[in-house]
Short mmCIF file of C-alpha atoms in Angstrom, two decimals:
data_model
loop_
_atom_site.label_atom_id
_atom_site.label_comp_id
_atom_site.label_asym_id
_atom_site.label_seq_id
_atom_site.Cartn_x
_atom_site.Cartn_y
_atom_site.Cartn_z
CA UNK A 956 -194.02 -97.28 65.27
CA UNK A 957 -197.12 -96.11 63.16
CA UNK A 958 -199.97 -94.43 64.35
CA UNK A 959 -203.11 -96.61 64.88
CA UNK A 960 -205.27 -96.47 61.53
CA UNK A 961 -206.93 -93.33 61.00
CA UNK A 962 -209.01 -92.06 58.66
CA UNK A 963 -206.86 -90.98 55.38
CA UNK A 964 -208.18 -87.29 55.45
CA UNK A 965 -206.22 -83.72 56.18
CA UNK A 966 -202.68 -83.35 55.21
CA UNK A 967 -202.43 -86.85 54.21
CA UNK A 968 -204.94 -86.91 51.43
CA UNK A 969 -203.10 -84.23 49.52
CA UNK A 970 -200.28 -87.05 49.07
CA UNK A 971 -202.89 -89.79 47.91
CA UNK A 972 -204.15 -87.22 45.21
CA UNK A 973 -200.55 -86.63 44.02
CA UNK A 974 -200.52 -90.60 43.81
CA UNK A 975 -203.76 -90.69 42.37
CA UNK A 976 -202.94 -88.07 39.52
CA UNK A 977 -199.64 -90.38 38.93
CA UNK A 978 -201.52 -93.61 38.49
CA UNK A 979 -204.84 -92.41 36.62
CA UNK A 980 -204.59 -89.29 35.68
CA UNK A 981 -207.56 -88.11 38.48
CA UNK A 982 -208.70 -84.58 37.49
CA UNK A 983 -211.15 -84.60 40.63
CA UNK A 984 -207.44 -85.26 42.37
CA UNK A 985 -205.96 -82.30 40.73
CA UNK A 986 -209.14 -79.79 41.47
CA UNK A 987 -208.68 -80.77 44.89
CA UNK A 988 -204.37 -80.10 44.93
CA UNK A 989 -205.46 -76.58 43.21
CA UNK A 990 -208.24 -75.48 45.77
CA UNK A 991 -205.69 -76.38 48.55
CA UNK A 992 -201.92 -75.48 47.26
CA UNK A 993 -202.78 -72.59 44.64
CA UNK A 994 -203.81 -69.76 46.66
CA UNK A 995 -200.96 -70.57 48.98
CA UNK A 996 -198.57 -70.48 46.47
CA UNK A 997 -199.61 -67.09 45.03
CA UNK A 998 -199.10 -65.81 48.63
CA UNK A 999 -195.64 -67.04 48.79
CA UNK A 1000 -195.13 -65.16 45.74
CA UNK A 1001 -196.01 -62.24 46.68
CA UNK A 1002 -194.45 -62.39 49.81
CA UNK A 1003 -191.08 -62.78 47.93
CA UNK A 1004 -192.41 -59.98 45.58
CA UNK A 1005 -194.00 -61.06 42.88
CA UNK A 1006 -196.92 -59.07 41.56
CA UNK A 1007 -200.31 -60.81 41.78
CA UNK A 1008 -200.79 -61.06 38.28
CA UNK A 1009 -197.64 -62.81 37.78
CA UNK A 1010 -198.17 -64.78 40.99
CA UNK A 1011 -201.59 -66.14 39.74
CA UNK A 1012 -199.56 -67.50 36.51
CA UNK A 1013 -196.58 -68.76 38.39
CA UNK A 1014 -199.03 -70.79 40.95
CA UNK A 1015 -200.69 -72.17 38.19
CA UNK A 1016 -197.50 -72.89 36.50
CA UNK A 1017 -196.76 -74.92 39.53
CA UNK A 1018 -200.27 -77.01 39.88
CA UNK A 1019 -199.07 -77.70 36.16
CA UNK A 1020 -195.94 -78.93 36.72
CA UNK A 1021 -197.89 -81.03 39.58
CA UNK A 1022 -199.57 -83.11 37.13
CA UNK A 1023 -196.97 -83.53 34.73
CA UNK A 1024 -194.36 -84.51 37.01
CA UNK A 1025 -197.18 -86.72 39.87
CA UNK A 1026 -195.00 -89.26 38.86
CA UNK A 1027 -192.08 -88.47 40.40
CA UNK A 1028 -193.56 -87.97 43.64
CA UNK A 1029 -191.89 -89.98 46.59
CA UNK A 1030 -194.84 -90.08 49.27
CA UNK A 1031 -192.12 -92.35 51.66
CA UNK A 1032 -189.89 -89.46 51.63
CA UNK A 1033 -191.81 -86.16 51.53
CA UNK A 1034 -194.87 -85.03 52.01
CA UNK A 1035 -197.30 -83.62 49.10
CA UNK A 1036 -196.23 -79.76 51.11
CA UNK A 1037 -192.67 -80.24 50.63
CA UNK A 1038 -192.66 -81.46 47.35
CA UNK A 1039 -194.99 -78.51 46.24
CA UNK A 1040 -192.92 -75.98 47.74
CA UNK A 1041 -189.96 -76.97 45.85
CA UNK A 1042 -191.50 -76.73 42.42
CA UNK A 1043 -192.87 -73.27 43.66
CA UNK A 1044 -189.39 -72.65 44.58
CA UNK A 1045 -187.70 -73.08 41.59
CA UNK A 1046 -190.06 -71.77 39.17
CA UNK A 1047 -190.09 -68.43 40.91
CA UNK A 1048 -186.06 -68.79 40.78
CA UNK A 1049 -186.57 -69.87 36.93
CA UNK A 1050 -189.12 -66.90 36.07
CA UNK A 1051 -188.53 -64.32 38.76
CA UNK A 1052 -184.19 -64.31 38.69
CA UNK A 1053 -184.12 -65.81 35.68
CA UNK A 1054 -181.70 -68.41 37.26
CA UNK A 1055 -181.35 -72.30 37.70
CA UNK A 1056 -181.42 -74.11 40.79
CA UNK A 1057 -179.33 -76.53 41.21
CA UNK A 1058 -180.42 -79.74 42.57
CA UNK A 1059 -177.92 -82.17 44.53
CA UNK A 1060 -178.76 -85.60 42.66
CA UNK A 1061 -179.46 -88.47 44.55
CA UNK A 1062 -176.86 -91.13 44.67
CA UNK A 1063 -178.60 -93.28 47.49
CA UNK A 1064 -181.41 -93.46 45.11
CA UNK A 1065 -180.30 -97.68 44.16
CA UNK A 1066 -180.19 -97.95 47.81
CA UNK A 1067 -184.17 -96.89 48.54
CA UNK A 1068 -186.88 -99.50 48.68
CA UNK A 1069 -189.08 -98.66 45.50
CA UNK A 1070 -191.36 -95.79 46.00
CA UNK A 1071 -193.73 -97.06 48.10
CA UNK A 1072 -197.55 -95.14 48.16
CA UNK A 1073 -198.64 -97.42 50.53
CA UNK A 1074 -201.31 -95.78 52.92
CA UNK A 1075 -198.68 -96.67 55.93
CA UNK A 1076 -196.13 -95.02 54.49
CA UNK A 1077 -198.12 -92.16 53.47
CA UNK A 1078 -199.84 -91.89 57.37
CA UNK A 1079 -195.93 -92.26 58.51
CA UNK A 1080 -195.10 -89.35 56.55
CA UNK A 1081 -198.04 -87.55 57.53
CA UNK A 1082 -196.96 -88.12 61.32
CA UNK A 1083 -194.29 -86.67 60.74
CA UNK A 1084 -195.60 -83.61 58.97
CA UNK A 1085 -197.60 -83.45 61.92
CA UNK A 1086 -194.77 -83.16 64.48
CA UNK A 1087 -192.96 -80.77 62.32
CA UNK A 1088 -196.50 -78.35 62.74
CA UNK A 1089 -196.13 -78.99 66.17
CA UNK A 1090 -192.42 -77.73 66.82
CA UNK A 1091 -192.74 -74.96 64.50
CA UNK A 1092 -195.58 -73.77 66.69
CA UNK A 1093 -193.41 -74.37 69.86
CA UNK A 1094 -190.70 -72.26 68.72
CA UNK A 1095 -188.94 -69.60 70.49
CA UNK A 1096 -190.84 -66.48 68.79
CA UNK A 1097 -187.16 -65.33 68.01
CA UNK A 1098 -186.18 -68.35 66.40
CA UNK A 1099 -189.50 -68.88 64.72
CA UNK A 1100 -189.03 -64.80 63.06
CA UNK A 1101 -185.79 -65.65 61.69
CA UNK A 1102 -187.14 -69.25 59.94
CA UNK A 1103 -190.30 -66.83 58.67
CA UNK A 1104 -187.74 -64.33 57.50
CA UNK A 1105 -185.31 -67.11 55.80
CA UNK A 1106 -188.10 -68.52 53.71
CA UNK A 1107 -190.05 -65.42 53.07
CA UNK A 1108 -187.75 -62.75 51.96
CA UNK A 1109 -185.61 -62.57 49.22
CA UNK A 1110 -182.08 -61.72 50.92
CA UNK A 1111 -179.32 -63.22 52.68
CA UNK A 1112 -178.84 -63.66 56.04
CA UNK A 1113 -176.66 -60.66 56.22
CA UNK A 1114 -179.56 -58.73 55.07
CA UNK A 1115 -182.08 -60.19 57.93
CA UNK A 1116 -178.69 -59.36 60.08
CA UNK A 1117 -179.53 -55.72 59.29
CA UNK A 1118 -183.21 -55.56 59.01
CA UNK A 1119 -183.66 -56.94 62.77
CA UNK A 1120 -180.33 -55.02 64.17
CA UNK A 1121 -178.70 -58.43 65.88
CA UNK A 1122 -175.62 -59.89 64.86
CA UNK A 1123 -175.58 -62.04 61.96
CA UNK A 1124 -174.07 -64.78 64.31
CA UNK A 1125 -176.71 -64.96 66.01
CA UNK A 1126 -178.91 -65.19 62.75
CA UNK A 1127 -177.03 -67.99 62.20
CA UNK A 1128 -177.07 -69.68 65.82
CA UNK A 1129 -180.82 -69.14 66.31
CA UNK A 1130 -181.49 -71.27 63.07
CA UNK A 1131 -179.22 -73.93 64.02
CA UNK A 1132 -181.29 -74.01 67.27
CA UNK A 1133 -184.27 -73.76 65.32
CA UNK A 1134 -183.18 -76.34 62.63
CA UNK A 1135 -182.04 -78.65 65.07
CA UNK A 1136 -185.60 -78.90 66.83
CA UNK A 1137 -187.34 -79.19 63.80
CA UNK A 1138 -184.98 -82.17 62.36
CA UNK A 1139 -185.72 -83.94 65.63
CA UNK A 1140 -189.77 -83.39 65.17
CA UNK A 1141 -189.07 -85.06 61.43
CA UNK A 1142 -187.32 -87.97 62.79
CA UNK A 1143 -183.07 -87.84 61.79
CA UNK A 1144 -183.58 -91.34 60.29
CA UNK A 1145 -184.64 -89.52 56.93
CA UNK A 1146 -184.38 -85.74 57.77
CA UNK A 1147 -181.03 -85.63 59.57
CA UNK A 1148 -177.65 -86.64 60.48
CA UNK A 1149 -176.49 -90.23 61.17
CA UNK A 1150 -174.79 -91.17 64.16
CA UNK B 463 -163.52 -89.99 51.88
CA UNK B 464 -164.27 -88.41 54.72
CA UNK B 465 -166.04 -85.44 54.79
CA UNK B 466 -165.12 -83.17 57.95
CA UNK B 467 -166.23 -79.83 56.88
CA UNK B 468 -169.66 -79.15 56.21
CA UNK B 469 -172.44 -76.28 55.12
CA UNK B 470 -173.98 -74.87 58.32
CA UNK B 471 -177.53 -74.77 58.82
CA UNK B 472 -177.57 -71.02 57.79
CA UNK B 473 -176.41 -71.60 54.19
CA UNK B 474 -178.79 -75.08 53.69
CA UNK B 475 -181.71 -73.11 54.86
CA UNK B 476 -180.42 -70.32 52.38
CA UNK B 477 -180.34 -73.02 49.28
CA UNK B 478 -182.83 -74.79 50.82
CA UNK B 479 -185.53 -71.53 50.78
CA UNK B 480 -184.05 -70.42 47.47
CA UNK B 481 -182.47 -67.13 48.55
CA UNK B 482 -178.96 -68.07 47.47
CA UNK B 483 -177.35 -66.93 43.99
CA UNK B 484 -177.31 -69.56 41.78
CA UNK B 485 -173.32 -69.72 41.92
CA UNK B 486 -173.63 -69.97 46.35
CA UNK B 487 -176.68 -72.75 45.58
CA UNK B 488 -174.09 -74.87 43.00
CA UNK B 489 -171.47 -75.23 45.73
CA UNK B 490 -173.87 -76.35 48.47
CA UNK B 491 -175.82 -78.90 45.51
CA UNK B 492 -172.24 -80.20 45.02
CA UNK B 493 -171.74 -81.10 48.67
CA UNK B 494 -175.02 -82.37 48.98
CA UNK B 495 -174.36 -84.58 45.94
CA UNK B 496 -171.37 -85.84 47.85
CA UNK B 497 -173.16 -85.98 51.73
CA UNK B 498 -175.41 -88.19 52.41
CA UNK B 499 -176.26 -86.18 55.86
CA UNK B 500 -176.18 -82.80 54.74
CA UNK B 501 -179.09 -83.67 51.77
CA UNK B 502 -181.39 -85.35 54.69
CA UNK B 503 -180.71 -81.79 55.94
CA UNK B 504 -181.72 -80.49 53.39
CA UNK B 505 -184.67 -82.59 53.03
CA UNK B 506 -185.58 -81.36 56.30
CA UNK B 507 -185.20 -77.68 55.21
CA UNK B 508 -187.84 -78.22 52.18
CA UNK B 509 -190.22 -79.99 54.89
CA UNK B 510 -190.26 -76.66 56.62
CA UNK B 511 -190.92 -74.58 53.32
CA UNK B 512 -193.87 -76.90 52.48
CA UNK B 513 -194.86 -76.52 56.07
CA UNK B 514 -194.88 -72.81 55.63
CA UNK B 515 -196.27 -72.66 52.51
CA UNK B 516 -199.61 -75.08 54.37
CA UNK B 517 -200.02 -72.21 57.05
CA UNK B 518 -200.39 -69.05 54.57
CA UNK B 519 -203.10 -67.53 54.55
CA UNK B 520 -204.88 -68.32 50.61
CA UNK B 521 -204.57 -65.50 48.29
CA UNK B 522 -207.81 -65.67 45.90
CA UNK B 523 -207.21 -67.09 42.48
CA UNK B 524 -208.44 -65.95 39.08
CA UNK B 525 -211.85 -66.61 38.75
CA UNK B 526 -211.49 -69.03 35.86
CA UNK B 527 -207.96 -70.22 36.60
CA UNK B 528 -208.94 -73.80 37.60
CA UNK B 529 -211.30 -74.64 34.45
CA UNK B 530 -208.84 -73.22 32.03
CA UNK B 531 -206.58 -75.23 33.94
CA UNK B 532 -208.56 -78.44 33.89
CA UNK B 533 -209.30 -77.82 29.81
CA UNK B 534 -205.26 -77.58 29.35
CA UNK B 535 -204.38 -80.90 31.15
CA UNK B 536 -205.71 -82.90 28.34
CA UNK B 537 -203.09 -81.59 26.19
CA UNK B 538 -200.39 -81.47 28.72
CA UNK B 539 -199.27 -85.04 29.27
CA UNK B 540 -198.22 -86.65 32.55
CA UNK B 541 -194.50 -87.56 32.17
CA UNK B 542 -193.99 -91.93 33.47
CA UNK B 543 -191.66 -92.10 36.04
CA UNK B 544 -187.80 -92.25 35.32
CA UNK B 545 -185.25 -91.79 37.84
CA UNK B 546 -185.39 -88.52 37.76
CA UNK B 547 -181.31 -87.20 38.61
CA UNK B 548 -178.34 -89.02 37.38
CA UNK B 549 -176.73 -90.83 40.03
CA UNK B 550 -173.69 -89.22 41.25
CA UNK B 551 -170.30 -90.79 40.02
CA UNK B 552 -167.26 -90.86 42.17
CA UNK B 553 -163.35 -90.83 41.43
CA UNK B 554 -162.50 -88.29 38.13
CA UNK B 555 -166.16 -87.35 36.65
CA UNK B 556 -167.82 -84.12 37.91
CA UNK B 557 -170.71 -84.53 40.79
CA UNK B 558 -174.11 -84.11 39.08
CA UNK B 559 -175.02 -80.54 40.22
CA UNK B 560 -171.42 -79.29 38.05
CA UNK B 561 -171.95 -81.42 34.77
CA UNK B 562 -174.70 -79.19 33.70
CA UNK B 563 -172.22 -76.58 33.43
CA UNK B 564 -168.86 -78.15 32.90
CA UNK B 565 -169.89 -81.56 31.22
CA UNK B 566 -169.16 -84.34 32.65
CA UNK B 567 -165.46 -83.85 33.32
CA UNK B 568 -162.84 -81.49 33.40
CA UNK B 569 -161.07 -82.60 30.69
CA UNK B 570 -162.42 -79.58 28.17
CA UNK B 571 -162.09 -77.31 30.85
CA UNK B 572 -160.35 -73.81 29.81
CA UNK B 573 -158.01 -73.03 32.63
CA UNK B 574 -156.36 -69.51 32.14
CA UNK B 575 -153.20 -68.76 34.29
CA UNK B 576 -154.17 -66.35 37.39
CA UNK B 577 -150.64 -66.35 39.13
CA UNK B 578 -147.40 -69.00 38.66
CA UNK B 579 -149.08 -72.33 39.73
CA UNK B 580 -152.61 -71.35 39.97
CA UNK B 581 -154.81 -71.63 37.23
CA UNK B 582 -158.77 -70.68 36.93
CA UNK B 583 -161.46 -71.70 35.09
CA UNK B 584 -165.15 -69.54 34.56
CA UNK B 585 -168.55 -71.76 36.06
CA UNK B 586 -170.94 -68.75 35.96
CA UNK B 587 -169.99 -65.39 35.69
CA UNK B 588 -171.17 -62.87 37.94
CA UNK B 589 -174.99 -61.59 37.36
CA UNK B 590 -176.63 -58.12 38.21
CA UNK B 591 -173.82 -57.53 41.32
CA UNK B 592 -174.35 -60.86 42.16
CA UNK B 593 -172.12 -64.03 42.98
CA UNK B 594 -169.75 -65.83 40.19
CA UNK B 595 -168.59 -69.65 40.23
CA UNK B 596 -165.35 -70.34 39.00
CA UNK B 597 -162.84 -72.74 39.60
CA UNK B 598 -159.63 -72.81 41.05
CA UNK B 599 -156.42 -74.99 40.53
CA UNK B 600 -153.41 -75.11 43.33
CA UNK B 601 -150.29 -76.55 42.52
CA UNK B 602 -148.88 -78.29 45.53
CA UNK B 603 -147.78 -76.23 47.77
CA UNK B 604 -148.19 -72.93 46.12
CA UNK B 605 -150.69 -70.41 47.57
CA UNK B 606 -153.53 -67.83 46.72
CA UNK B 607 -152.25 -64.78 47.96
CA UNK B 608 -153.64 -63.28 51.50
CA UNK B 609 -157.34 -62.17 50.49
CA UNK B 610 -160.72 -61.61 51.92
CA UNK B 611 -164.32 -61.11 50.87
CA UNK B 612 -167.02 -58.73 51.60
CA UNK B 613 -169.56 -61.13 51.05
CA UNK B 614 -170.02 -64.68 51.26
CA UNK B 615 -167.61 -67.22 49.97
CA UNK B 616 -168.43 -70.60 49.87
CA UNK B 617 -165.98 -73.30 48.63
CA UNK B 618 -166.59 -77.07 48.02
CA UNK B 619 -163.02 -79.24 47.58
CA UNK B 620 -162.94 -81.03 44.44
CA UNK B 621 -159.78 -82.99 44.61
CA UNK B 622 -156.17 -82.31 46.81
CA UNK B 623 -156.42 -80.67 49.83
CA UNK B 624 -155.28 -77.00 51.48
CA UNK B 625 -154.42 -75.45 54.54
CA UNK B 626 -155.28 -71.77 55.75
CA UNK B 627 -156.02 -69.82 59.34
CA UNK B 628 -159.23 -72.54 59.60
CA UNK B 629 -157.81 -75.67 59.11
CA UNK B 630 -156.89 -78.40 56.91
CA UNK B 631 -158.89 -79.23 54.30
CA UNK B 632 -159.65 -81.83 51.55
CA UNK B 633 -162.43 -83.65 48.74
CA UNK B 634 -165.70 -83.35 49.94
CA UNK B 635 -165.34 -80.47 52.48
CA UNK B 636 -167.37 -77.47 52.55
CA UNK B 637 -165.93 -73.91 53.77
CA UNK B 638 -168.21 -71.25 54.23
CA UNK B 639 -166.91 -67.54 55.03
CA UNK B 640 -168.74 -64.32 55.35
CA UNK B 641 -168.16 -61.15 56.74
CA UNK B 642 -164.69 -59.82 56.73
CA UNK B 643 -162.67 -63.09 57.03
CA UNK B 644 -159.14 -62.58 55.29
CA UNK B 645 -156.93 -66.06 54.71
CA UNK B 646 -154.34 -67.80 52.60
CA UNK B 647 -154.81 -70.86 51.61
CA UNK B 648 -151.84 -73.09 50.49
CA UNK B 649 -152.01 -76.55 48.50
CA UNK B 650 -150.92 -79.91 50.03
CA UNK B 651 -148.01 -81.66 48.93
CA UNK B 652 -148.79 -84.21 46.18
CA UNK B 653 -151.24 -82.82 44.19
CA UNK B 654 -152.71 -80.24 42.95
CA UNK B 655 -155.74 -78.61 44.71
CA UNK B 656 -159.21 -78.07 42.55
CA UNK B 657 -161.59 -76.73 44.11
CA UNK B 658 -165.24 -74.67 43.30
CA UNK B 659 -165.69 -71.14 44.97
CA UNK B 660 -168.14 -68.86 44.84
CA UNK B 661 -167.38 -65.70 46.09
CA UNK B 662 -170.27 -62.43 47.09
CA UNK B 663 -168.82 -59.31 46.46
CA UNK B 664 -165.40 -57.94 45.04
CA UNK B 665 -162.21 -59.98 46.61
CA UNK B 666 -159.69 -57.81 47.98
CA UNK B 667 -156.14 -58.64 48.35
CA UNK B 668 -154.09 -57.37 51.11
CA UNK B 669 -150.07 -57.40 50.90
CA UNK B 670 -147.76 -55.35 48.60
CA UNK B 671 -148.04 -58.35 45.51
CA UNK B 672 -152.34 -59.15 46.47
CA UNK B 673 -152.75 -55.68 45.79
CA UNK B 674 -150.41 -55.57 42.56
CA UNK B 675 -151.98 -58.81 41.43
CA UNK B 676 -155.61 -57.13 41.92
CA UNK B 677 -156.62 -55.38 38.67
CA UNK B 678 -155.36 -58.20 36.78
CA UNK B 679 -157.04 -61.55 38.54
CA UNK B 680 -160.63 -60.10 39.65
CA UNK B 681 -161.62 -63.41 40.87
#
């Protein structure tokens, strides 16, 4: 089921310095998550608008929030990416809109084996991640603009509708397509439905 | 329960990405905090953000933004783990994503009379032209009167059940319109329906009564 052991390295090291920053507080850890995540994050930013100055705060608003919350990180269910991008997420909806995001709440959460940050579970994750790279790359170019547009653009899908001149049903059938693919690359045993 | 009725992947890549209003993203947190299947969805949408995020290209930083950084962590302390969400109750208390703005049940909930057996109750009003939350209570077998929406209106099923052009509907389900969709939804016998909507743009009522009801009920 796993991947033969490989060297810890790439995408999956960014999850063992979350873990690391939980268990010892690892500055070296953090410098690392900042090189890698922060200039990203600024980009996404200003992608969605944000001037740079404000971007630069906001992305290291986020690295902060990194460290205080390491804790909290779940390597068995996301990877160090994912759980990035949310807290980029909402603190550009908390500073930017000035608006709360409301989270779902977990009620499975007695049902989970305890947070594992086993390096197996972290490499599963991390094969995952890596299949998920893979189909976004093997998208349809029309179904990979409208999952650019969805996450990089602050509008509604009636506004993409516009912007691009199709439909918005077919906005919305060319990310179920899209969505569909990339739940199968993640594996539907965490990412997707049950039969 | 059985959940039948559910967001599509449109709106969770909407709340997943963060482009929805805060009053669309509370309805789709509330069915996630009910569907076990549609938050793995979810999951799934955030694995594609962080994906995306990976494959930017790096913006430069401020020069010194990573040693004043490193200086502040010393004084910003690491929070221990804690479970970090209250686990969502079932039966009469409110699914997690509502209790932050309705407590934890509806019991102080200040229902003002919208038409004879249909009551409504402010979540979040609407902000800078954008969506309001509110809820909405259905006496059985009454009926909101024939309306439509120029935006989006999503609606989550709290407790009863209703009928309309759709379908049939009950707790847990998920109805998402957009576009010009017009309907009428009427309670099931037995009890009443509550439900959480949050409506995009102005609702317009068609009919000779919709359209005397309309200055008075701005939903």
């Amino acid at each position: 089921m796993l991947p033969a052991a490989r060297p810890v390295g790439g995408k999956s090291a960014l999850s063992g310095h979350i873990v690391a920053i939980a268990r010892g507080g690892d500055r070296s850890a953090f410098a690392a998550l900042f090189i890698h995540f922060a200039p990203r994050i600024k980009t996404y930013l200003t992608r969605l608008g944000a001037n740079p100055a404000v971007a630069d705060d906001l992305a290291q608003e986020t690295l902060l929030t990194v460290w205080r919350k390491a804790a909290q990180f779940d390597p068995a269910k996301a990877e160090a990416s994912t759980w990035v991008f949310t807290i980029a997420r909402n603190l550009r909806i908390d500073a930017l809109r000035r608006e709360n995001f409301p989270v779902a709440g977990d009620d499975d959460l007695a049902q989970l084996p305890d947070p594992s940050d086993s390096a197996e579970t972290i490499l599963d994750m991390a094969a995952r991640g890596r299949r998920l790279r893979e189909a976004l790359a093997d998208l349809p170019p029309e179904q990979a603009e409208i999952v650019q547009l969805s996450f990089f653009q602050d509008k509604p899908h009636s506004a993409i509708e516009s912007e691009l001149g199709i439909p918005l049903g077919t906005v919305k059938s060319r990310l179920r397509l899209a969505m569909k693919r990339l739940r199968g690359a993640l594996g539907r045993d965490l990412f997707g439905e049950l039969p | 329960m059985t959940i039948t009725h559910h967001p599509s992947d449109a709106a969770l890549v909407a709340y997943g990405s963060g482009s929805l209003d805060e009053a669309l993203a509370l309805v789709v947190a509330t069915h996630l905090a009910l569907c076990p299947d549609c938050r793995r969805k979810a999951g799934a949408v955030e694995a594609v953000g962080g994906a995306l995020l990976d494959d930017l290209p790096p913006a430069a930083m401020k020069e010194d933004a990573l040693d004043k950084l490193l200086q502040k962590l010393g004084t910003v302390e690491a929070k221990p783990a804690t479970p970090s969400r209250p686990a969502v109750d079932h039966g009469w208390s409110l699914p997690a994503p509502m209790r932050q703005y309705l407590g934890p049940s509806l019991s102080g909930t200040a229902w003002r009379f919208l038409a004879p057996g249909i009551s409504r109750a402010a979540v979040l009003p609407r902000r800078r032209g954008g969506a309001s939350a509110y809820l909405l209570r259905i006496k059985p077998g009454k009926s909101v009167a024939h309306h439509g929406h120029r935006g989006m209106e999503l609606t989550m099923i709290l407790g009863g059940g209703y009928s309309d052009e759709l379908g049939h509907f009950i707790a847990g389900d998920f109805v998402e319109l957009d576009g010009n969709f017009y309907h009428r939804p009427v309670a099931d016998p037995g009890e009443d329906c509550i439900c959480l909507v949050a409506a995009s743009g102005k609702t317009r009522f068609t009919g000779l009564l919709g359209k005397l009801l309309q200055p008075f009920i701005r939903l």
